[in-house]
């Protein structure tokens, strides 16, 4: 890295990773990349490789509960694992975020005032759940089990039951039929991998449904075989994420009282049940609140993959020549369409980085409510319509939906712009794309999240319309009207995005009120508005991203970054406006002539960005050493070490051929 770039890189590093120091990330990257388990003598399954990698990480990291509590560290670990091995990130988040997180968040609340009754004197004496120590030390693999295969939106209708047996003081975990079977990533039976699961199940006490809770459940023992009462199916292949998935059923599996992650709820010694949250929806919201940490940190992993893909694509295109007849031998980056796409990917990666920082900031700030406190108080639970996710935390859930969807689209465009090289597994773009696409559904279905966000904007119109339609900027950005700015100004798009969200909210609200006069049925009322409601939810997500960019620009202190990042933000905004030009024309926010002028504005910004590209690629993705190709020949008698990512080499074709094993015909 040139010395003049160090200060700029340090500032962007804080935006990308918050307070997590680079030394920690380099240590983690080295543990993942320089000690591949595949080289050990015994033949290990992918599942074993992931578990061994997690165990190595656990030995180098603070205690699991401390990792879970440190948002910046958790986000940096998410990004580092995703960049090194996307499938390992899936295993990491399942173990540390969802399983360890559930135990840390929901395994009793001794610091809370005890529920009134005979057990009041025992507050604070509760032991940790059985198996939680093995989970924290990664002696057992952690698996999160929430999805049931039989129905859509199964999270709103969980059918797996945990019935309390008063006489034995135990819970009986049971799958009533095939439709209620859980789907999750579990190791193959009999492979010597102990596994613990956090199972989402409906608690039944004295025949009454008491809401949905989490239960820490043994799945397989030290020999890797399912424990009695657990049935695992043969593996189900999921090509996009090469982890061992399967169906899981429970046949009256008995769990001790301590396996119940009861949070603030209690079953008293006399068998009576008490939950201060007061409703099933509030309890479901709290049980699934572990998703908040996932949504706060996954955008950092997505932004890291987007930045890596954009930088790889730019470096590859810089040394790639085209033999098109207009300019034989010219760099592909001389073509305007390629510039718009490749530099546009850099711009969107920067926007995703800003949005990820905002998600971490929002979660670290400690949002209030039953999803965090475990106490209902006077606050009613948010309404659940299409799924529970937006009710748990609308803003964070929308950040997850935005980051996954935008990252998948960005990487797909990068693959297209790289041609065949974009699809080589060695270059990792395909793995990054597969992971981002998987998160369209994983961690809460993005479409359902955006539908719920749009619906909430309509029903909350009296309190939110002013802020949604205002012209004030986000964070430290000064109030400004988008119509008073040139389209290349970085604040033009945030103002336009606010205006679009406001007008779409008014549109859907008007249609909603008109339909409500003749359609009292809630399903019929909303079913005819789903397309418009989804548009509104999507526009809300784009407004959040736009304002995060404006806020990041306003907080910059390094003068060397201000001009290139303002240009990059302007490019991002114009590309967003072109992408949504139909809606902007429909709502009257742009005129046709203004839309026709946008490509020329893109050309202007691409030309202005050209001298800043070395700095931008350095600060947006300062590649760790394991991602770089070798720069010196190997010692005599040793095989050449292949570059981890051949596209990082100055000569891709030479690097790729060096990375392959060749079989030559005998002469």
XYZ file of C-alpha atoms in Angstrom:
667
model
C 0.000 0.000 0.000
C 1.473 3.416 -0.938
C 2.322 5.453 2.191
C -0.044 8.254 1.177
C -2.963 5.799 1.312
C -2.439 4.640 4.913
C -4.465 7.411 6.558
C -7.341 6.998 4.104
C -7.315 3.227 4.543
C -7.461 3.610 8.328
C -10.561 5.816 8.105
C -12.350 3.447 5.727
C -11.300 0.550 7.928
C -13.228 2.123 10.800
C -16.260 2.451 8.555
C -15.955 -1.155 7.395
C -15.192 -2.800 10.735
C -15.871 -0.334 13.533
C -13.681 -0.916 16.554
C -12.339 -4.366 15.628
C -8.565 -4.016 15.104
C -6.972 -5.282 11.871
C -4.672 -7.603 13.847
C -7.670 -9.665 14.975
C -8.947 -10.022 11.419
C -5.516 -11.021 10.116
C -5.216 -13.636 12.869
C -8.601 -15.085 11.964
C -7.807 -15.073 8.235
C -4.551 -16.906 8.915
C -6.313 -19.562 10.995
C -8.806 -20.148 8.220
C -6.556 -19.980 5.150
C -3.118 -21.165 6.230
C -4.232 -24.273 8.091
C -6.682 -25.988 5.741
C -8.083 -29.095 7.347
C -8.207 -30.862 3.995
C -4.455 -31.429 4.229
C -4.702 -33.509 7.423
C -4.192 -37.246 6.946
C -7.699 -38.403 7.858
C -10.469 -37.865 5.343
C -12.891 -35.388 6.859
C -16.297 -34.399 5.631
C -17.030 -30.758 4.878
C -18.951 -30.663 8.148
C -15.892 -31.819 10.078
C -13.759 -29.232 8.311
C -16.109 -26.456 9.348
C -16.264 -27.710 12.919
C -12.479 -27.970 13.159
C -12.129 -24.444 11.754
C -14.625 -23.106 14.282
C -12.782 -24.875 17.078
C -9.507 -23.273 16.010
C -11.213 -19.904 16.005
C -12.672 -20.516 19.455
C -9.216 -21.230 20.854
C -7.955 -17.865 19.590
C -11.029 -15.774 20.454
C -12.419 -14.499 23.750
C -15.137 -16.616 25.449
C -18.140 -17.213 23.214
C -20.509 -15.005 25.210
C -18.045 -12.106 24.917
C -17.769 -12.623 21.154
C -21.548 -12.555 20.846
C -21.777 -9.364 22.911
C -19.187 -7.475 20.815
C -21.023 -6.272 17.698
C -17.941 -4.997 15.886
C -15.960 -8.172 16.578
C -18.846 -10.391 15.528
C -19.330 -8.409 12.326
C -15.612 -8.484 11.504
C -15.494 -12.239 12.101
C -18.529 -12.615 9.841
C -16.828 -10.668 7.053
C -13.509 -12.499 7.428
C -15.047 -15.975 7.368
C -17.321 -15.081 4.447
C -14.411 -13.786 2.366
C -12.261 -16.827 3.115
C -14.902 -19.567 2.797
C -18.551 -18.544 2.305
C -19.875 -21.870 3.595
C -17.825 -21.483 6.791
C -19.637 -18.201 7.423
C -22.919 -20.134 7.435
C -21.530 -22.515 10.051
C -20.082 -19.602 12.035
C -23.322 -17.633 12.212
C -25.364 -20.714 13.084
C -23.013 -21.567 15.928
C -21.965 -18.212 17.366
C -24.837 -15.900 16.477
C -27.920 -18.098 16.557
C -27.020 -20.846 19.039
C -24.567 -19.199 21.436
C -26.605 -16.022 21.000
C -29.848 -17.747 21.993
C -28.258 -19.157 25.132
C -26.664 -15.817 26.037
C -29.908 -13.928 25.413
C -32.624 -16.300 26.598
C -31.170 -18.717 29.184
C -32.952 -17.174 32.160
C -32.736 -13.664 33.458
C -31.465 -13.820 37.057
C -30.829 -10.068 37.030
C -34.531 -9.416 36.424
C -37.068 -9.139 39.231
C -38.377 -12.666 39.844
C -41.947 -13.521 39.063
C -44.136 -13.427 42.163
C -44.784 -16.770 43.783
C -43.024 -19.674 45.535
C -39.905 -19.530 43.301
C -39.107 -15.889 44.068
C -36.380 -16.785 46.536
C -34.485 -18.879 43.982
C -33.698 -15.972 41.608
C -30.066 -15.850 40.593
C -29.338 -19.488 41.458
C -30.137 -20.931 38.033
C -27.366 -23.113 36.517
C -26.459 -22.809 32.826
C -28.382 -25.043 30.401
C -26.987 -28.577 29.968
C -24.647 -28.674 26.963
C -24.075 -24.904 26.876
C -20.422 -25.245 27.970
C -19.668 -27.653 25.106
C -21.391 -25.228 22.746
C -19.405 -22.231 24.011
C -16.103 -24.107 23.677
C -17.082 -25.489 20.245
C -16.715 -29.025 21.564
C -20.113 -29.544 19.947
C -21.396 -28.066 16.703
C -24.253 -25.610 17.137
C -27.316 -25.899 14.886
C -30.351 -23.589 14.805
C -33.688 -25.255 14.015
C -36.629 -22.993 13.256
C -37.920 -23.744 9.736
C -40.513 -26.496 9.303
C -40.842 -27.895 5.804
C -44.575 -28.306 5.412
C -45.828 -24.737 5.200
C -44.770 -21.275 4.104
C -44.168 -18.772 6.918
C -43.861 -21.719 9.290
C -42.299 -19.379 11.856
C -45.762 -17.944 12.462
C -47.275 -21.388 12.968
C -44.650 -23.570 14.684
C -46.023 -27.089 15.162
C -43.105 -28.820 16.906
C -44.187 -29.076 20.544
C -42.412 -29.178 23.889
C -44.929 -30.459 26.436
C -44.123 -29.967 30.103
C -44.281 -33.157 32.192
C -44.991 -31.945 35.725
C -44.303 -35.242 37.430
C -40.840 -35.626 35.876
C -40.103 -31.869 35.671
C -39.082 -32.409 32.046
C -40.146 -31.339 28.570
C -41.193 -33.788 25.871
C -40.073 -32.565 22.431
C -42.150 -33.998 19.616
C -42.683 -33.663 15.861
C -46.384 -34.362 15.210
C -46.061 -35.275 11.510
C -43.880 -34.953 8.421
C -45.005 -31.389 7.737
C -43.485 -30.274 11.046
C -40.034 -31.761 10.377
C -37.241 -29.221 10.868
C -34.788 -28.366 8.087
C -31.270 -27.386 9.068
C -27.559 -28.008 8.566
C -26.678 -31.116 10.553
C -23.782 -33.509 10.206
C -24.153 -36.959 8.720
C -25.049 -39.615 11.307
C -22.199 -41.685 12.665
C -19.355 -39.367 11.657
C -18.118 -38.679 15.194
C -19.398 -35.103 15.446
C -21.313 -34.130 18.608
C -24.074 -31.624 17.879
C -26.320 -29.368 19.945
C -29.322 -27.535 18.526
C -31.412 -24.596 19.572
C -34.868 -25.886 18.618
C -37.810 -23.518 18.265
C -40.896 -25.265 19.627
C -44.336 -24.488 20.987
C -44.512 -24.869 24.761
C -47.529 -26.745 26.114
C -48.245 -26.593 29.862
C -51.245 -28.484 31.294
C -52.643 -28.813 27.780
C -52.446 -25.086 27.025
C -50.375 -23.446 24.299
C -48.010 -21.047 26.076
C -46.184 -19.631 23.074
C -42.982 -20.383 21.157
C -39.683 -20.807 23.011
C -36.156 -22.081 22.358
C -34.832 -25.362 23.756
C -31.161 -26.394 23.844
C -31.312 -29.939 22.536
C -28.708 -32.688 22.042
C -28.773 -34.009 18.472
C -25.833 -36.416 18.295
C -23.414 -37.773 20.880
C -19.635 -38.133 20.886
C -19.916 -41.011 18.427
C -21.844 -38.796 16.007
C -24.966 -40.946 16.161
C -28.372 -39.359 16.853
C -29.387 -39.514 20.498
C -32.504 -41.570 21.303
C -35.594 -39.627 20.296
C -33.879 -37.829 17.385
C -34.196 -38.938 13.757
C -31.992 -37.479 11.004
C -32.728 -37.951 7.315
C -30.170 -38.719 4.656
C -28.413 -35.564 3.406
C -30.298 -33.044 1.277
C -27.996 -31.359 -1.227
C -28.120 -27.561 -1.431
C -25.687 -26.755 -4.226
C -25.468 -23.014 -3.515
C -24.233 -23.591 0.045
C -22.272 -26.864 0.249
C -23.138 -27.773 3.834
C -24.775 -31.030 4.967
C -28.485 -30.277 5.246
C -31.121 -32.744 6.432
C -34.577 -33.079 7.927
C -34.867 -33.622 11.664
C -37.745 -35.180 13.603
C -38.231 -35.655 17.335
C -40.013 -38.649 18.811
C -40.972 -37.662 22.353
C -37.415 -36.660 23.207
C -37.150 -35.860 26.922
C -35.295 -32.702 27.918
C -34.453 -31.532 31.444
C -35.976 -28.317 32.742
C -32.661 -26.537 32.221
C -32.874 -27.068 28.448
C -35.729 -24.562 28.286
C -34.381 -21.109 27.362
C -37.204 -19.480 29.242
C -36.005 -15.846 29.380
C -38.373 -14.010 31.761
C -41.073 -16.719 31.701
C -41.409 -19.229 34.538
C -43.083 -22.503 35.422
C -43.453 -22.337 39.181
C -43.006 -25.358 41.445
C -46.793 -25.674 41.707
C -46.960 -26.105 37.893
C -48.449 -22.724 37.066
C -47.031 -20.786 34.126
C -46.168 -17.084 34.116
C -44.876 -14.952 31.223
C -44.622 -11.190 31.808
C -44.700 -10.543 28.047
C -48.378 -11.337 28.116
C -49.043 -12.530 24.543
C -47.940 -15.209 22.101
C -46.786 -12.651 19.528
C -44.672 -10.825 22.096
C -43.080 -14.106 23.148
C -42.390 -15.126 19.532
C -40.867 -11.712 18.916
C -38.573 -12.189 21.905
C -37.644 -15.797 21.055
C -36.627 -14.774 17.544
C -34.837 -11.628 18.738
C -31.519 -13.420 18.245
C -32.108 -12.521 14.610
C -31.313 -8.902 15.461
C -27.646 -9.748 15.934
C -27.618 -11.628 12.633
C -29.227 -8.704 10.803
C -26.819 -6.237 12.450
C -23.715 -8.176 11.366
C -24.650 -9.968 8.117
C -24.648 -6.678 6.152
C -20.952 -6.319 7.033
C -20.256 -9.755 5.539
C -22.326 -8.902 2.453
C -20.566 -5.551 2.015
C -17.167 -7.248 2.318
C -18.073 -9.732 -0.424
C -19.472 -6.940 -2.591
C -16.300 -4.883 -2.160
C -14.062 -7.864 -2.883
C -16.071 -8.703 -6.014
C -16.024 -5.106 -7.268
C -12.290 -4.673 -6.709
C -11.457 -8.053 -8.264
C -13.576 -7.181 -11.278
C -11.947 -3.789 -11.700
C -8.410 -5.223 -11.461
C -9.270 -7.989 -13.884
C -10.832 -5.612 -16.397
C -7.866 -3.234 -16.189
C -5.590 -5.892 -17.699
C -8.156 -7.447 -20.056
C -8.058 -6.546 -23.724
C -10.882 -6.745 -26.230
C -10.611 -7.561 -29.908
C -13.847 -5.872 -30.859
C -13.526 -4.276 -34.308
C -14.186 -0.728 -33.054
C -10.902 -0.675 -31.106
C -8.887 -3.931 -31.445
C -6.625 -4.542 -28.441
C -8.203 -1.811 -26.287
C -8.881 -2.333 -22.599
C -12.450 -3.422 -21.937
C -12.682 -0.502 -19.515
C -12.596 1.952 -22.414
C -16.179 0.955 -23.204
C -18.716 3.148 -21.398
C -21.065 0.300 -20.572
C -18.228 -1.551 -18.878
C -17.230 1.599 -16.975
C -20.777 2.161 -15.761
C -21.062 -1.430 -14.567
C -17.615 -1.909 -13.012
C -17.202 1.504 -11.412
C -20.873 1.316 -10.501
C -20.139 -1.900 -8.606
C -17.466 -0.043 -6.633
C -19.995 2.679 -5.877
C -22.656 0.248 -4.709
C -20.123 -1.649 -2.602
C -19.309 1.637 -0.872
C -23.021 2.260 -0.262
C -23.429 -1.246 1.183
C -20.435 -0.589 3.438
C -22.091 2.593 4.734
C -25.400 0.784 5.279
C -23.621 -2.037 7.130
C -21.978 0.488 9.447
C -25.385 2.007 10.129
C -26.836 -1.431 10.960
C -24.028 -2.091 13.454
C -24.451 1.352 14.971
C -28.199 0.897 15.368
C -27.799 -2.463 17.106
C -24.893 -1.379 19.320
C -27.056 1.537 20.416
C -29.396 -0.923 22.097
C -32.904 -0.657 20.634
C -35.579 -0.767 23.296
C -38.616 -2.981 23.610
C -39.545 -6.554 24.525
C -37.325 -8.004 21.807
C -34.376 -6.732 23.812
C -35.491 -6.387 27.409
C -37.614 -9.482 27.761
C -40.194 -7.375 29.592
C -43.358 -6.119 27.925
C -44.212 -3.157 30.106
C -46.645 -0.795 28.367
C -45.345 -1.501 24.858
C -47.508 -3.686 22.636
C -45.719 -6.113 20.316
C -45.347 -5.038 16.713
C -47.900 -6.508 14.343
C -46.913 -9.691 12.461
C -48.555 -10.012 9.070
C -46.454 -11.778 6.427
C -43.647 -13.004 8.730
C -42.337 -12.308 12.243
C -39.078 -10.671 11.171
C -40.010 -7.020 10.695
C -41.943 -7.166 13.977
C -38.744 -8.189 15.775
C -36.790 -5.211 14.401
C -37.995 -3.566 11.217
C -34.920 -1.450 10.485
C -32.362 -4.234 11.015
C -34.458 -6.772 9.091
C -34.677 -4.333 6.165
C -30.896 -3.821 6.296
C -30.456 -7.584 5.964
C -32.886 -7.775 3.027
C -31.228 -4.851 1.267
C -27.681 -6.146 1.748
C -28.401 -9.681 0.568
C -30.411 -8.642 -2.469
C -28.058 -5.854 -3.568
C -24.936 -7.953 -3.015
C -26.289 -10.844 -5.075
C -27.187 -8.488 -7.942
C -23.823 -6.721 -7.765
C -21.806 -9.944 -7.850
C -23.927 -11.352 -10.672
C -23.138 -8.227 -12.714
C -19.442 -8.554 -11.854
C -19.465 -12.166 -13.031
C -21.092 -11.128 -16.284
C -18.504 -8.366 -16.825
C -15.627 -10.817 -16.207
C -16.903 -13.406 -18.661
C -15.771 -16.976 -18.051
C -13.357 -15.939 -15.299
C -16.265 -14.697 -13.227
C -17.580 -18.233 -12.885
C -14.351 -20.051 -12.027
C -14.594 -21.312 -8.464
C -10.945 -20.355 -7.899
C -11.883 -16.695 -8.263
C -14.563 -16.986 -5.544
C -17.157 -14.757 -7.182
C -19.465 -17.746 -7.640
C -19.191 -18.722 -3.981
C -19.880 -15.151 -2.896
C -22.878 -14.950 -5.209
C -24.254 -18.270 -3.963
C -24.033 -17.120 -0.346
C -25.693 -13.774 -1.038
C -28.481 -15.502 -2.992
C -28.994 -17.962 -0.151
C -29.576 -15.018 2.180
C -32.504 -13.934 0.076
C -34.312 -16.599 2.134
C -31.915 -17.359 4.990
C -32.131 -15.144 8.039
C -35.728 -14.219 7.177
C -37.248 -14.119 3.703
C -36.338 -10.763 2.160
C -39.553 -10.375 0.203
C -41.682 -10.948 3.301
C -39.536 -8.519 5.297
C -40.011 -5.812 2.673
C -43.744 -6.517 2.436
C -44.097 -6.079 6.188
C -41.971 -2.924 6.085
C -44.183 -1.473 3.346
C -47.364 -2.391 5.193
C -46.056 -0.784 8.374
C -45.244 2.446 6.521
C -48.843 2.594 5.345
C -50.430 1.881 8.713
C -47.945 4.147 10.535
C -48.447 7.017 8.087
C -49.594 9.640 10.629
C -46.357 9.325 12.610
C -43.876 8.500 9.853
C -44.963 10.471 6.805
C -43.330 13.689 7.904
C -39.928 12.110 8.400
C -40.218 9.978 5.266
C -41.122 12.929 3.083
C -38.847 15.515 4.647
C -35.916 16.928 2.754
C -33.497 16.845 5.678
C -30.436 14.698 5.283
C -29.352 11.816 7.505
C -26.869 12.106 10.317
C -24.782 15.229 9.972
C -25.899 15.963 6.408
C -27.419 19.419 5.954
C -31.102 19.821 4.944
C -31.345 20.245 1.183
C -33.877 19.757 -1.621
C -32.793 17.318 -4.313
C -34.277 19.529 -7.035
C -31.832 22.295 -6.104
C -28.804 20.075 -6.739
C -27.033 18.796 -9.872
C -27.580 15.090 -10.417
C -23.882 14.430 -9.791
C -24.099 15.824 -6.242
C -23.899 13.028 -3.637
C -26.923 14.467 -1.786
C -29.146 14.453 -4.890
C -30.113 10.785 -4.594
C -30.804 10.760 -0.813
C -33.275 13.610 -1.280
C -34.865 11.897 -4.266
C -35.085 8.584 -2.376
C -36.892 10.284 0.503
C -39.327 11.866 -1.907
C -39.971 8.523 -3.641
C -40.679 6.734 -0.371
C -43.059 9.499 0.680
C -45.036 9.517 -2.576
C -45.290 5.743 -2.723
C -46.521 5.738 0.882
C -49.224 8.205 -0.065
C -50.140 6.150 -3.139
C -50.522 2.886 -1.243
C -52.308 4.556 1.656
C -54.834 6.101 -0.712
C -55.434 2.762 -2.438
C -55.658 1.036 0.958
C -58.291 3.445 2.267
C -60.324 3.167 -0.932
C -60.312 -0.650 -0.838
C -61.077 -0.697 2.888
C -64.466 0.934 2.201
C -65.625 -2.095 0.191
C -63.329 -4.870 1.427
C -63.539 -5.477 5.178
C -61.625 -8.773 4.919
C -57.918 -8.169 5.742
C -56.641 -10.741 3.248
C -58.663 -9.363 0.342
C -57.714 -5.839 1.342
C -53.956 -6.431 1.249
C -53.850 -9.113 -1.438
C -54.734 -6.557 -4.079
C -51.994 -4.236 -2.825
C -49.069 -6.627 -2.528
C -47.148 -5.426 -5.596
C -47.422 -1.776 -4.540
C -46.607 -2.624 -0.919
C -43.468 -4.482 -1.983
C -42.407 -1.490 -4.107
C -42.844 0.693 -1.040
C -40.790 -1.652 1.163
C -38.032 -1.704 -1.433
C -38.022 2.086 -1.716
C -37.759 2.256 2.077
C -34.650 0.065 1.979
C -33.072 2.251 -0.715
C -33.802 5.374 1.323
C -32.041 3.844 4.347
C -29.000 3.044 2.201
C -28.949 6.492 0.594
C -29.100 8.251 3.942
C -26.348 6.040 5.349
C -24.107 7.185 2.477
C -24.942 10.841 3.164
C -24.204 10.356 6.851
C -20.874 8.639 6.155
C -19.766 11.424 3.824
C -20.665 14.046 6.408
C -18.515 12.343 9.044
C -15.363 11.983 6.894
C -12.255 13.596 8.368
C -9.548 12.566 5.870
C -9.341 15.248 3.154
C -7.805 12.756 0.737
C -10.996 10.690 0.785
C -13.614 13.390 0.501
C -13.446 14.054 -3.232
C -13.178 10.435 -4.456
C -15.927 9.218 -2.119
C -18.221 12.099 -3.052
C -17.738 11.141 -6.699
C -18.395 7.497 -5.849
C -21.554 8.413 -3.918
C -22.746 10.507 -6.848
C -22.215 7.583 -9.198
C -24.166 5.316 -6.848
C -27.059 7.769 -6.770
C -27.337 8.180 -10.524
C -27.274 4.418 -11.063
C -30.037 4.012 -8.484
C -32.099 6.693 -10.207
C -31.681 4.953 -13.576
C -32.652 1.642 -11.999
C -35.833 3.145 -10.545
C -36.571 5.596 -13.334
C -39.991 4.064 -14.008
C -41.179 4.764 -10.469
C -39.582 8.219 -10.468
C -41.395 9.098 -13.709
C -44.676 7.613 -12.469
C -44.584 9.606 -9.251
C -43.566 12.828 -11.004
C -40.254 13.181 -9.219
C -38.283 13.212 -12.485
C -39.152 14.327 -15.980
C -38.349 12.277 -19.080
C -35.667 14.726 -20.172
C -33.948 14.417 -16.792
C -33.866 10.632 -17.143
C -32.413 10.919 -20.665
C -29.526 12.995 -19.297
C -28.455 10.446 -16.676
C -26.090 8.373 -18.906
C -24.064 11.492 -19.755
C -23.794 12.265 -16.049
C -22.485 8.739 -15.485
C -19.816 9.338 -18.138
C -18.744 12.541 -16.398
C -18.380 10.821 -13.025
C -16.529 7.827 -14.474
C -13.980 10.165 -16.046
C -13.580 12.086 -12.792
C -13.111 8.857 -10.820
C -10.370 7.428 -13.068
C -7.385 9.033 -11.275
C -8.779 7.987 -7.876
C -9.186 4.272 -8.641
C -5.872 3.131 -7.084
C -6.862 4.779 -3.796
C -10.443 3.501 -3.900
C -9.477 -0.109 -4.570
C -6.968 0.070 -1.722
C -9.373 1.452 0.867
C -12.476 -0.495 -0.163
C -10.759 -3.889 -0.123
C -7.248 -3.985 1.343
C -6.784 -7.670 0.560
C -5.299 -9.818 3.322
C -2.082 -11.700 2.405
C -3.782 -15.094 1.858
C -5.783 -13.646 -1.057
C -2.755 -12.466 -3.018
C -0.878 -14.517 -5.619
C 2.719 -15.521 -4.974
C 5.227 -12.907 -6.130
C 8.393 -15.029 -5.976
C 9.194 -18.404 -7.509
C 9.116 -21.432 -5.177
C 12.343 -22.968 -3.838
C 13.976 -25.599 -6.010
C 12.180 -28.912 -5.849
C 8.898 -27.465 -4.547
C 5.678 -27.009 -6.443
C 4.494 -23.487 -7.081
C 1.879 -22.245 -4.637
C -1.245 -21.366 -6.549
C -2.751 -17.931 -5.969
C -5.870 -18.201 -3.850
C -7.623 -15.878 -6.309
C -6.044 -15.993 -9.805
C -7.902 -12.809 -10.805
C -5.639 -10.852 -8.444
C -2.636 -11.602 -10.651
C -1.435 -9.038 -13.201
C -1.656 -11.784 -15.829
C -4.761 -13.857 -15.130
C -4.146 -16.469 -17.823
C -0.635 -17.243 -16.553
C -1.838 -17.374 -12.939
C -4.712 -19.689 -13.778
C -2.578 -22.130 -15.756
C -0.074 -22.185 -12.882
C -2.866 -23.026 -10.445
C -3.989 -26.094 -12.404
C -2.637 -29.619 -12.470
C -1.716 -30.681 -15.992
C -1.854 -34.207 -17.456
C 0.421 -34.467 -20.462
C 0.302 -37.120 -23.099
C 3.407 -39.316 -23.458
C 5.615 -38.628 -26.475
